[in-house]
mmCIF file of C-alpha atoms in Angstrom:
data_model
loop_
_atom_site.group_PDB
_atom_site.id
_atom_site.type_symbol
_atom_site.label_atom_id
_atom_site.label_comp_id
_atom_site.label_asym_id
_atom_site.label_seq_id
_atom_site.Cartn_x
_atom_site.Cartn_y
_atom_site.Cartn_z
ATOM 1 C CA UNK A 1 0.063 0.037 -0.054
ATOM 2 C CA UNK A 2 1.220 3.504 -0.840
ATOM 3 C CA UNK A 3 0.102 6.991 0.378
ATOM 4 C CA UNK A 4 0.830 10.332 -1.230
ATOM 5 C CA UNK A 5 1.729 13.530 0.489
ATOM 6 C CA UNK A 6 3.554 14.187 3.771
ATOM 7 C CA UNK A 7 4.051 11.209 6.025
ATOM 8 C CA UNK A 8 3.691 8.831 3.095
ATOM 9 C CA UNK A 9 4.944 5.409 3.802
ATOM 10 C CA UNK A 10 6.432 3.263 1.115
ATOM 11 C CA UNK A 11 5.363 -0.317 1.154
ATOM 12 C CA UNK A 12 7.850 -2.512 3.041
ATOM 13 C CA UNK A 13 9.628 0.498 4.671
ATOM 14 C CA UNK A 14 7.952 0.181 8.133
ATOM 15 C CA UNK A 15 8.896 -3.521 8.514
ATOM 16 C CA UNK A 16 12.517 -2.722 7.550
ATOM 17 C CA UNK A 17 12.704 0.148 10.096
ATOM 18 C CA UNK A 18 11.324 -2.052 12.836
ATOM 19 C CA UNK A 19 13.844 -4.715 11.991
ATOM 20 C CA UNK A 20 16.625 -2.272 12.206
ATOM 21 C CA UNK A 21 15.477 -0.947 15.508
ATOM 22 C CA UNK A 22 15.180 -4.512 16.948
ATOM 23 C CA UNK A 23 18.731 -5.352 15.681
ATOM 24 C CA UNK A 24 20.214 -2.200 17.351
ATOM 25 C CA UNK A 25 18.426 -2.988 20.657
ATOM 26 C CA UNK A 26 19.556 -6.592 20.447
ATOM 27 C CA UNK A 27 23.150 -5.485 19.836
ATOM 28 C CA UNK A 28 22.984 -3.067 22.888
ATOM 29 C CA UNK A 29 21.815 -5.899 25.159
ATOM 30 C CA UNK A 30 24.504 -8.230 23.886
ATOM 31 C CA UNK A 31 27.157 -5.623 24.444
ATOM 32 C CA UNK A 32 25.997 -5.027 27.997
ATOM 33 C CA UNK A 33 25.873 -8.681 28.749
ATOM 34 C CA UNK A 34 29.349 -9.254 27.324
ATOM 35 C CA UNK A 35 30.662 -6.401 29.436
ATOM 36 C CA UNK A 36 29.206 -8.019 32.526
ATOM 37 C CA UNK A 37 31.163 -11.194 32.002
ATOM 38 C CA UNK A 38 34.454 -9.764 30.648
ATOM 39 C CA UNK A 39 37.410 -10.776 32.775
ATOM 40 C CA UNK A 40 38.975 -8.100 34.963
ATOM 41 C CA UNK A 41 41.989 -6.487 33.436
ATOM 42 C CA UNK A 42 42.993 -4.372 36.421
ATOM 43 C CA UNK A 43 46.775 -4.538 37.090
ATOM 44 C CA UNK A 44 46.390 -5.452 40.761
ATOM 45 C CA UNK A 45 43.974 -8.208 39.846
ATOM 46 C CA UNK A 46 46.281 -9.603 37.166
ATOM 47 C CA UNK A 47 49.228 -9.517 39.596
ATOM 48 C CA UNK A 48 47.326 -11.473 42.172
ATOM 49 C CA UNK A 49 46.307 -13.983 39.429
ATOM 50 C CA UNK A 50 50.007 -14.554 38.751
ATOM 51 C CA UNK A 51 49.476 -13.156 35.211
ATOM 52 C CA UNK A 52 51.594 -9.989 35.504
ATOM 53 C CA UNK A 53 54.836 -9.012 37.219
ATOM 54 C CA UNK A 54 55.162 -6.313 39.804
ATOM 55 C CA UNK A 55 57.171 -3.304 38.673
ATOM 56 C CA UNK A 56 59.916 -2.304 38.803
ATOM 57 C CA UNK A 57 61.025 -5.576 40.391
ATOM 58 C CA UNK A 58 59.861 -7.676 37.442
ATOM 59 C CA UNK A 59 58.677 -10.631 39.566
ATOM 60 C CA UNK A 60 55.335 -12.509 39.740
ATOM 61 C CA UNK A 61 53.593 -12.934 42.946
ATOM 62 C CA UNK A 62 54.497 -16.678 43.129
ATOM 63 C CA UNK A 63 58.126 -15.844 42.630
ATOM 64 C CA UNK A 64 58.154 -13.406 45.527
ATOM 65 C CA UNK A 65 56.221 -15.769 47.849
ATOM 66 C CA UNK A 66 58.717 -18.493 47.090
ATOM 67 C CA UNK A 67 61.918 -16.498 47.004
ATOM 68 C CA UNK A 68 61.299 -14.042 49.857
ATOM 69 C CA UNK A 69 59.966 -16.487 52.433
ATOM 70 C CA UNK A 70 61.779 -15.330 55.634
ATOM 71 C CA UNK A 71 64.126 -13.146 53.517
ATOM 72 C CA UNK A 72 63.729 -10.355 56.079
ATOM 73 C CA UNK A 73 66.636 -8.298 54.690
ATOM 74 C CA UNK A 74 64.941 -7.979 51.232
ATOM 75 C CA UNK A 75 61.622 -7.261 52.868
ATOM 76 C CA UNK A 76 63.142 -4.507 54.861
ATOM 77 C CA UNK A 77 65.133 -2.733 52.261
ATOM 78 C CA UNK A 78 63.066 -3.256 49.092
ATOM 79 C CA UNK A 79 60.410 -0.462 49.081
ATOM 80 C CA UNK A 80 58.413 -1.123 45.881
ATOM 81 C CA UNK A 81 56.666 -4.388 46.594
ATOM 82 C CA UNK A 82 54.281 -3.234 49.380
ATOM 83 C CA UNK A 83 52.018 -1.248 47.025
ATOM 84 C CA UNK A 84 51.551 -4.461 44.940
ATOM 85 C CA UNK A 85 51.111 -6.685 47.950
ATOM 86 C CA UNK A 86 48.446 -4.393 49.534
ATOM 87 C CA UNK A 87 46.803 -2.164 46.907
ATOM 88 C CA UNK A 88 44.257 0.395 48.217
ATOM 89 C CA UNK A 89 41.877 2.996 46.809
ATOM 90 C CA UNK A 90 43.892 5.828 48.303
ATOM 91 C CA UNK A 91 46.803 5.559 45.814
ATOM 92 C CA UNK A 92 50.052 3.942 44.792
ATOM 93 C CA UNK A 93 52.154 5.620 47.393
ATOM 94 C CA UNK A 94 55.882 6.138 46.508
ATOM 95 C CA UNK A 95 56.014 3.564 43.734
ATOM 96 C CA UNK A 96 54.958 5.159 40.483
ATOM 97 C CA UNK A 97 54.902 1.814 38.774
ATOM 98 C CA UNK A 98 52.199 0.504 41.002
ATOM 99 C CA UNK A 99 48.474 1.266 40.649
ATOM 100 C CA UNK A 100 45.769 2.416 43.009
ATOM 101 C CA UNK A 101 43.041 -0.227 43.525
ATOM 102 C CA UNK A 102 39.970 0.336 41.369
ATOM 103 C CA UNK A 103 36.715 -0.382 43.017
ATOM 104 C CA UNK A 104 35.526 -2.676 40.286
ATOM 105 C CA UNK A 105 38.831 -4.485 40.357
ATOM 106 C CA UNK A 106 38.523 -4.855 44.140
ATOM 107 C CA UNK A 107 35.118 -6.425 43.737
ATOM 108 C CA UNK A 108 36.582 -9.047 41.312
ATOM 109 C CA UNK A 109 39.438 -9.720 43.760
ATOM 110 C CA UNK A 110 36.987 -10.286 46.695
ATOM 111 C CA UNK A 111 35.040 -12.809 44.619
ATOM 112 C CA UNK A 112 38.034 -14.796 43.372
ATOM 113 C CA UNK A 113 39.245 -17.700 45.528
ATOM 114 C CA UNK A 114 42.617 -17.813 43.986
ATOM 115 C CA UNK A 115 43.209 -14.235 44.699
ATOM 116 C CA UNK A 116 41.885 -14.608 48.283
ATOM 117 C CA UNK A 117 44.202 -17.510 49.012
ATOM 118 C CA UNK A 118 47.188 -15.411 47.839
ATOM 119 C CA UNK A 119 46.067 -12.466 49.962
ATOM 120 C CA UNK A 120 46.357 -14.766 53.054
ATOM 121 C CA UNK A 121 49.687 -16.043 51.968
ATOM 122 C CA UNK A 122 51.089 -12.492 51.445
ATOM 123 C CA UNK A 123 49.587 -11.451 54.874
ATOM 124 C CA UNK A 124 51.416 -14.402 56.504
ATOM 125 C CA UNK A 125 54.662 -13.439 54.855
ATOM 126 C CA UNK A 126 54.484 -9.842 56.222
ATOM 127 C CA UNK A 127 53.401 -11.068 59.642
ATOM 128 C CA UNK A 128 56.514 -13.286 59.848
ATOM 129 C CA UNK A 129 58.636 -10.317 58.860
ATOM 130 C CA UNK A 130 57.110 -8.412 61.838
ATOM 131 C CA UNK A 131 57.817 -11.291 64.230
ATOM 132 C CA UNK A 132 54.239 -12.449 64.272
ATOM 133 C CA UNK A 133 52.052 -15.295 63.048
ATOM 134 C CA UNK A 134 48.471 -15.832 61.701
ATOM 135 C CA UNK A 135 46.987 -18.351 64.168
ATOM 136 C CA UNK A 136 43.537 -18.776 62.648
ATOM 137 C CA UNK A 137 42.585 -18.138 58.983
ATOM 138 C CA UNK A 138 38.897 -18.022 59.854
ATOM 139 C CA UNK A 139 38.988 -15.461 62.707
ATOM 140 C CA UNK A 140 42.198 -13.645 61.708
ATOM 141 C CA UNK A 141 43.782 -14.303 65.252
ATOM 142 C CA UNK A 142 47.354 -13.085 65.370
ATOM 143 C CA UNK A 143 50.077 -14.162 67.814
ATOM 144 C CA UNK A 144 53.858 -14.003 68.252
ATOM 145 C CA UNK A 145 56.231 -15.729 65.914
ATOM 146 C CA UNK A 146 56.895 -19.331 67.200
ATOM 147 C CA UNK A 147 60.671 -18.727 67.264
ATOM 148 C CA UNK A 148 61.431 -16.402 70.072
ATOM 149 C CA UNK A 149 64.797 -15.298 68.628
ATOM 150 C CA UNK A 150 63.073 -14.308 65.345
ATOM 151 C CA UNK A 151 60.320 -12.504 67.336
ATOM 152 C CA UNK A 152 62.835 -10.424 69.428
ATOM 153 C CA UNK A 153 64.936 -9.412 66.405
ATOM 154 C CA UNK A 154 61.923 -8.432 64.260
ATOM 155 C CA UNK A 155 60.256 -6.507 67.109
ATOM 156 C CA UNK A 156 63.476 -4.530 67.509
ATOM 157 C CA UNK A 157 63.403 -3.736 63.769
ATOM 158 C CA UNK A 158 59.766 -2.711 63.917
ATOM 159 C CA UNK A 159 60.465 -0.419 66.835
ATOM 160 C CA UNK A 160 63.177 1.474 65.155
ATOM 161 C CA UNK A 161 62.285 1.270 61.484
ATOM 162 C CA UNK A 162 59.548 3.808 61.163
ATOM 163 C CA UNK A 163 58.506 3.043 57.499
ATOM 164 C CA UNK A 164 57.125 -0.218 58.663
ATOM 165 C CA UNK A 165 54.481 1.675 60.636
ATOM 166 C CA UNK A 166 53.389 3.169 57.269
ATOM 167 C CA UNK A 167 53.382 -0.355 55.813
ATOM 168 C CA UNK A 168 51.176 -1.608 58.612
ATOM 169 C CA UNK A 169 48.704 1.307 58.035
ATOM 170 C CA UNK A 170 48.523 0.240 54.309
ATOM 171 C CA UNK A 171 48.075 -3.416 55.254
ATOM 172 C CA UNK A 172 45.071 -2.748 57.597
ATOM 173 C CA UNK A 173 43.463 -0.553 54.972
ATOM 174 C CA UNK A 174 44.020 -2.945 52.043
ATOM 175 C CA UNK A 175 42.793 -5.950 54.007
ATOM 176 C CA UNK A 176 39.347 -4.555 54.266
ATOM 177 C CA UNK A 177 39.122 -3.501 50.638
ATOM 178 C CA UNK A 178 40.278 -6.939 49.459
ATOM 179 C CA UNK A 179 37.483 -8.621 51.558
ATOM 180 C CA UNK A 180 39.389 -9.310 54.802
ATOM 181 C CA UNK A 181 37.733 -6.762 57.106
ATOM 182 C CA UNK A 182 37.540 -9.514 59.639
ATOM 183 C CA UNK A 183 41.359 -9.571 59.932
ATOM 184 C CA UNK A 184 41.639 -5.941 60.792
ATOM 185 C CA UNK A 185 40.592 -5.989 64.441
ATOM 186 C CA UNK A 186 42.497 -8.997 65.503
ATOM 187 C CA UNK A 187 45.637 -7.569 64.014
ATOM 188 C CA UNK A 188 45.111 -4.142 65.601
ATOM 189 C CA UNK A 189 44.259 -5.644 68.960
ATOM 190 C CA UNK A 190 47.294 -7.719 68.964
ATOM 191 C CA UNK A 191 49.493 -4.702 68.076
ATOM 192 C CA UNK A 192 47.744 -2.773 70.882
ATOM 193 C CA UNK A 193 48.610 -5.500 73.378
ATOM 194 C CA UNK A 194 52.308 -5.598 72.372
ATOM 195 C CA UNK A 195 52.537 -1.803 72.571
ATOM 196 C CA UNK A 196 50.974 -1.791 76.075
ATOM 197 C CA UNK A 197 53.263 -4.559 77.196
ATOM 198 C CA UNK A 198 56.223 -2.350 76.092
ATOM 199 C CA UNK A 199 57.544 -4.719 73.430
ATOM 200 C CA UNK A 200 56.447 -2.328 70.684
ATOM 201 C CA UNK A 201 56.418 0.961 72.633
ATOM 202 C CA UNK A 202 57.759 3.042 69.812
ATOM 203 C CA UNK A 203 54.690 2.090 67.685
ATOM 204 C CA UNK A 204 52.346 3.834 70.125
ATOM 205 C CA UNK A 205 51.892 6.989 67.971
ATOM 206 C CA UNK A 206 50.747 5.011 64.894
ATOM 207 C CA UNK A 207 48.566 2.750 66.928
ATOM 208 C CA UNK A 208 46.749 5.690 68.532
ATOM 209 C CA UNK A 209 46.563 8.026 65.463
ATOM 210 C CA UNK A 210 46.046 5.501 62.642
ATOM 211 C CA UNK A 211 45.633 1.795 63.396
ATOM 212 C CA UNK A 212 42.975 2.056 66.042
ATOM 213 C CA UNK A 213 41.095 4.670 64.005
ATOM 214 C CA UNK A 214 40.979 2.354 60.953
ATOM 215 C CA UNK A 215 38.574 0.101 62.832
ATOM 216 C CA UNK A 216 35.781 2.618 62.832
ATOM 217 C CA UNK A 217 34.206 3.220 59.484
ATOM 218 C CA UNK A 218 31.630 5.653 60.879
ATOM 219 C CA UNK A 219 34.057 8.623 61.202
ATOM 220 C CA UNK A 220 34.783 11.318 58.709
ATOM 221 C CA UNK A 221 38.503 10.686 59.148
ATOM 222 C CA UNK A 222 38.040 7.002 58.124
ATOM 223 C CA UNK A 223 36.063 7.955 54.970
ATOM 224 C CA UNK A 224 38.714 10.435 53.869
ATOM 225 C CA UNK A 225 41.589 8.158 54.689
ATOM 226 C CA UNK A 226 40.268 5.004 52.955
ATOM 227 C CA UNK A 227 37.888 6.355 50.262
ATOM 228 C CA UNK A 228 35.590 3.466 51.140
ATOM 229 C CA UNK A 229 31.822 2.993 50.908
ATOM 230 C CA UNK A 230 29.958 0.269 52.803
ATOM 231 C CA UNK A 231 29.812 -2.000 49.755
ATOM 232 C CA UNK A 232 33.628 -1.875 49.451
ATOM 233 C CA UNK A 233 33.802 -3.979 52.714
ATOM 234 C CA UNK A 234 32.083 -6.978 51.188
ATOM 235 C CA UNK A 235 33.579 -10.093 52.694
ATOM 236 C CA UNK A 236 35.887 -12.209 50.555
ATOM 237 C CA UNK A 237 34.711 -15.463 49.069
ATOM 238 C CA UNK A 238 37.569 -16.963 51.113
ATOM 239 C CA UNK A 239 35.237 -17.155 54.184
ATOM 240 C CA UNK A 240 32.663 -19.345 52.422
ATOM 241 C CA UNK A 241 34.772 -22.376 52.972
ATOM 242 C CA UNK A 242 34.232 -22.329 56.681
ATOM 243 C CA UNK A 243 31.299 -23.984 58.402
ATOM 244 C CA UNK A 244 30.452 -20.950 60.471
ATOM 245 C CA UNK A 245 28.813 -18.217 58.391
ATOM 246 C CA UNK A 246 31.129 -15.222 58.032
ATOM 247 C CA UNK A 247 30.037 -11.866 59.328
ATOM 248 C CA UNK A 248 31.843 -8.628 60.212
ATOM 249 C CA UNK A 249 33.416 -8.698 63.678
ATOM 250 C CA UNK A 250 31.207 -6.948 66.208
ATOM 251 C CA UNK A 251 31.939 -3.257 66.506
ATOM 252 C CA UNK A 252 33.825 -2.801 63.240
ATOM 253 C CA UNK A 253 31.086 -0.450 61.989
ATOM 254 C CA UNK A 254 30.475 1.173 65.342
ATOM 255 C CA UNK A 255 33.497 1.210 67.484
ATOM 256 C CA UNK A 256 37.094 2.363 68.217
ATOM 257 C CA UNK A 257 36.205 4.611 70.184
ATOM 258 C CA UNK A 258 33.509 7.022 69.835
ATOM 259 C CA UNK A 259 36.315 9.320 71.200
ATOM 260 C CA UNK A 260 38.383 9.058 68.048
ATOM 261 C CA UNK A 261 35.891 10.429 65.588
ATOM 262 C CA UNK A 262 36.783 13.270 63.310
ATOM 263 C CA UNK A 263 40.240 14.680 63.877
ATOM 264 C CA UNK A 264 40.278 14.143 67.644
ATOM 265 C CA UNK A 265 43.688 13.278 69.109
ATOM 266 C CA UNK A 266 43.989 11.540 72.431
ATOM 267 C CA UNK A 267 46.872 12.088 74.795
ATOM 268 C CA UNK A 268 50.056 10.060 74.476
ATOM 269 C CA UNK A 269 49.060 7.755 77.294
ATOM 270 C CA UNK A 270 45.461 7.297 76.285
ATOM 271 C CA UNK A 271 45.999 4.291 73.924
ATOM 272 C CA UNK A 272 43.863 1.672 75.602
ATOM 273 C CA UNK A 273 40.085 1.359 75.288
ATOM 274 C CA UNK A 274 37.635 -0.549 77.412
ATOM 275 C CA UNK A 275 37.414 -4.053 76.013
ATOM 276 C CA UNK A 276 33.661 -3.899 76.286
ATOM 277 C CA UNK A 277 33.664 -1.166 73.604
ATOM 278 C CA UNK A 278 34.755 -3.658 70.943
ATOM 279 C CA UNK A 279 32.470 -6.582 71.844
ATOM 280 C CA UNK A 280 28.814 -7.032 71.208
ATOM 281 C CA UNK A 281 27.636 -8.839 74.342
ATOM 282 C CA UNK A 282 24.333 -10.710 74.672
ATOM 283 C CA UNK A 283 22.134 -9.839 77.552
ATOM 284 C CA UNK A 284 23.387 -12.692 79.624
ATOM 285 C CA UNK A 285 26.940 -11.824 78.909
ATOM 286 C CA UNK A 286 26.268 -8.176 79.871
ATOM 287 C CA UNK A 287 24.724 -9.303 83.267
ATOM 288 C CA UNK A 288 27.705 -11.593 83.913
ATOM 289 C CA UNK A 289 30.156 -8.908 83.021
ATOM 290 C CA UNK A 290 28.383 -6.401 85.334
ATOM 291 C CA UNK A 291 28.298 -8.882 88.230
ATOM 292 C CA UNK A 292 32.060 -9.528 87.756
ATOM 293 C CA UNK A 293 32.756 -5.805 87.554
ATOM 294 C CA UNK A 294 30.775 -5.104 90.718
ATOM 295 C CA UNK A 295 32.591 -7.916 92.576
ATOM 296 C CA UNK A 296 35.955 -6.605 91.495
ATOM 297 C CA UNK A 297 35.018 -3.129 92.640
ATOM 298 C CA UNK A 298 34.028 -4.451 96.057
ATOM 299 C CA UNK A 299 37.188 -6.457 96.263
ATOM 300 C CA UNK A 300 39.370 -3.492 95.385
ATOM 301 C CA UNK A 301 37.595 -1.339 97.961
ATOM 302 C CA UNK A 302 38.144 -3.969 100.624
ATOM 303 C CA UNK A 303 41.899 -4.205 99.790
ATOM 304 C CA UNK A 304 42.169 -0.495 99.984
ATOM 305 C CA UNK A 305 40.478 -0.312 103.395
ATOM 306 C CA UNK A 306 42.703 -3.054 104.712
ATOM 307 C CA UNK A 307 45.845 -1.199 103.491
ATOM 308 C CA UNK A 308 44.562 1.927 105.165
ATOM 309 C CA UNK A 309 44.077 0.215 108.433
ATOM 310 C CA UNK A 310 47.462 -1.293 108.296
ATOM 311 C CA UNK A 311 48.984 2.201 107.781
ATOM 312 C CA UNK A 312 50.199 1.533 104.271
ATOM 313 C CA UNK A 313 48.835 4.739 102.711
ATOM 314 C CA UNK A 314 52.242 6.417 102.719
ATOM 315 C CA UNK A 315 53.855 3.538 100.950
ATOM 316 C CA UNK A 316 51.058 3.357 98.435
ATOM 317 C CA UNK A 317 51.501 7.043 97.692
ATOM 318 C CA UNK A 318 55.210 6.533 97.074
ATOM 319 C CA UNK A 319 54.489 3.701 94.689
ATOM 320 C CA UNK A 320 51.889 5.787 92.842
ATOM 321 C CA UNK A 321 54.334 8.706 92.444
ATOM 322 C CA UNK A 322 57.104 6.441 91.261
ATOM 323 C CA UNK A 323 54.707 4.868 88.729
ATOM 324 C CA UNK A 324 53.599 8.309 87.492
ATOM 325 C CA UNK A 325 57.192 9.282 86.951
ATOM 326 C CA UNK A 326 57.855 6.176 84.986
ATOM 327 C CA UNK A 327 54.823 6.738 82.877
ATOM 328 C CA UNK A 328 55.830 10.280 82.155
ATOM 329 C CA UNK A 329 59.297 9.062 81.038
ATOM 330 C CA UNK A 330 57.695 6.496 78.794
ATOM 331 C CA UNK A 331 55.358 9.058 77.287
ATOM 332 C CA UNK A 332 58.207 11.349 76.571
ATOM 333 C CA UNK A 333 60.115 8.518 74.756
ATOM 334 C CA UNK A 334 57.028 7.802 72.748
ATOM 335 C CA UNK A 335 56.573 11.442 71.764
ATOM 336 C CA UNK A 336 60.180 11.642 70.689
ATOM 337 C CA UNK A 337 60.429 8.245 68.811
ATOM 338 C CA UNK A 338 56.960 7.415 67.658
ATOM 339 C CA UNK A 339 56.375 7.421 63.995
ATOM 340 C CA UNK A 340 54.317 10.500 62.935
ATOM 341 C CA UNK A 341 52.788 9.221 59.678
ATOM 342 C CA UNK A 342 50.856 12.467 58.854
ATOM 343 C CA UNK A 343 49.871 12.473 55.285
ATOM 344 C CA UNK A 344 52.699 10.222 54.192
ATOM 345 C CA UNK A 345 51.930 6.997 52.390
ATOM 346 C CA UNK A 346 53.968 3.973 51.207
#
């Protein structure tokens, strides 16, 4: 059929136009579908898949994991591997050959078991370098290196080699972005314990100003430091292999101290936090904890009263003064020697 005048339609033209439109729409859908299944080409992903070499060292991840196992001298003096081991959104640090972690790339890495297993192996390698050990792959529990001599030597290095504090900040940040948020708190809590025991006292500044604060995603400081959104803390596929369903450790989205939000800085001695702040107790556990706390308070009061009766107040006062003097000296050492990371990055 043919019509004359404006808007005339030639016979057969309408079906042809419809077919062309359908073909275009089909091509668009096919392109989108193909894009959805395309393999990740991110440089960090390729490195962790053992398909690319870190630069400028020219080594694959498997080469490094094999050749550098317990090679503490290389791990100390080589400065261009840490950005490949622990990429993060913030940037590539001082290695211009490395690449910031892309968010889509990070999602691929969190969902790839081969990548996840290598993340754990790399983490173990660095823990050994620091004189520590990963005790539980499921929970992320960290302990001291089983060889005391190694532990002592590597703790000494960590105390006096400030660039390792920057590395640890990067490790904590990257672990969460690669799907291992669950490993952050056990690592930081172990570092906190070792600092408070005096074994890593020169790390107190970084512990207070960076490591503890990286456990609280609710602060403005955290968001600026990590460039993360909640979806970027998706758990790695690695945890699906365990019988117990994986979830974020209690408190990781709500704690580290409400006192550390924003740009607040605590005093040099104010490192420790109440252990109850980082634990989500059930009602029964809370009742039990309160009962124990009340009993301890009563016991402490009774001991104090007994000392007072025995005339020990003067001696106690001398002990307190001596303790305060020692604490002041320790704080002075920390202020002088602790690493001040500031805006630096590795």
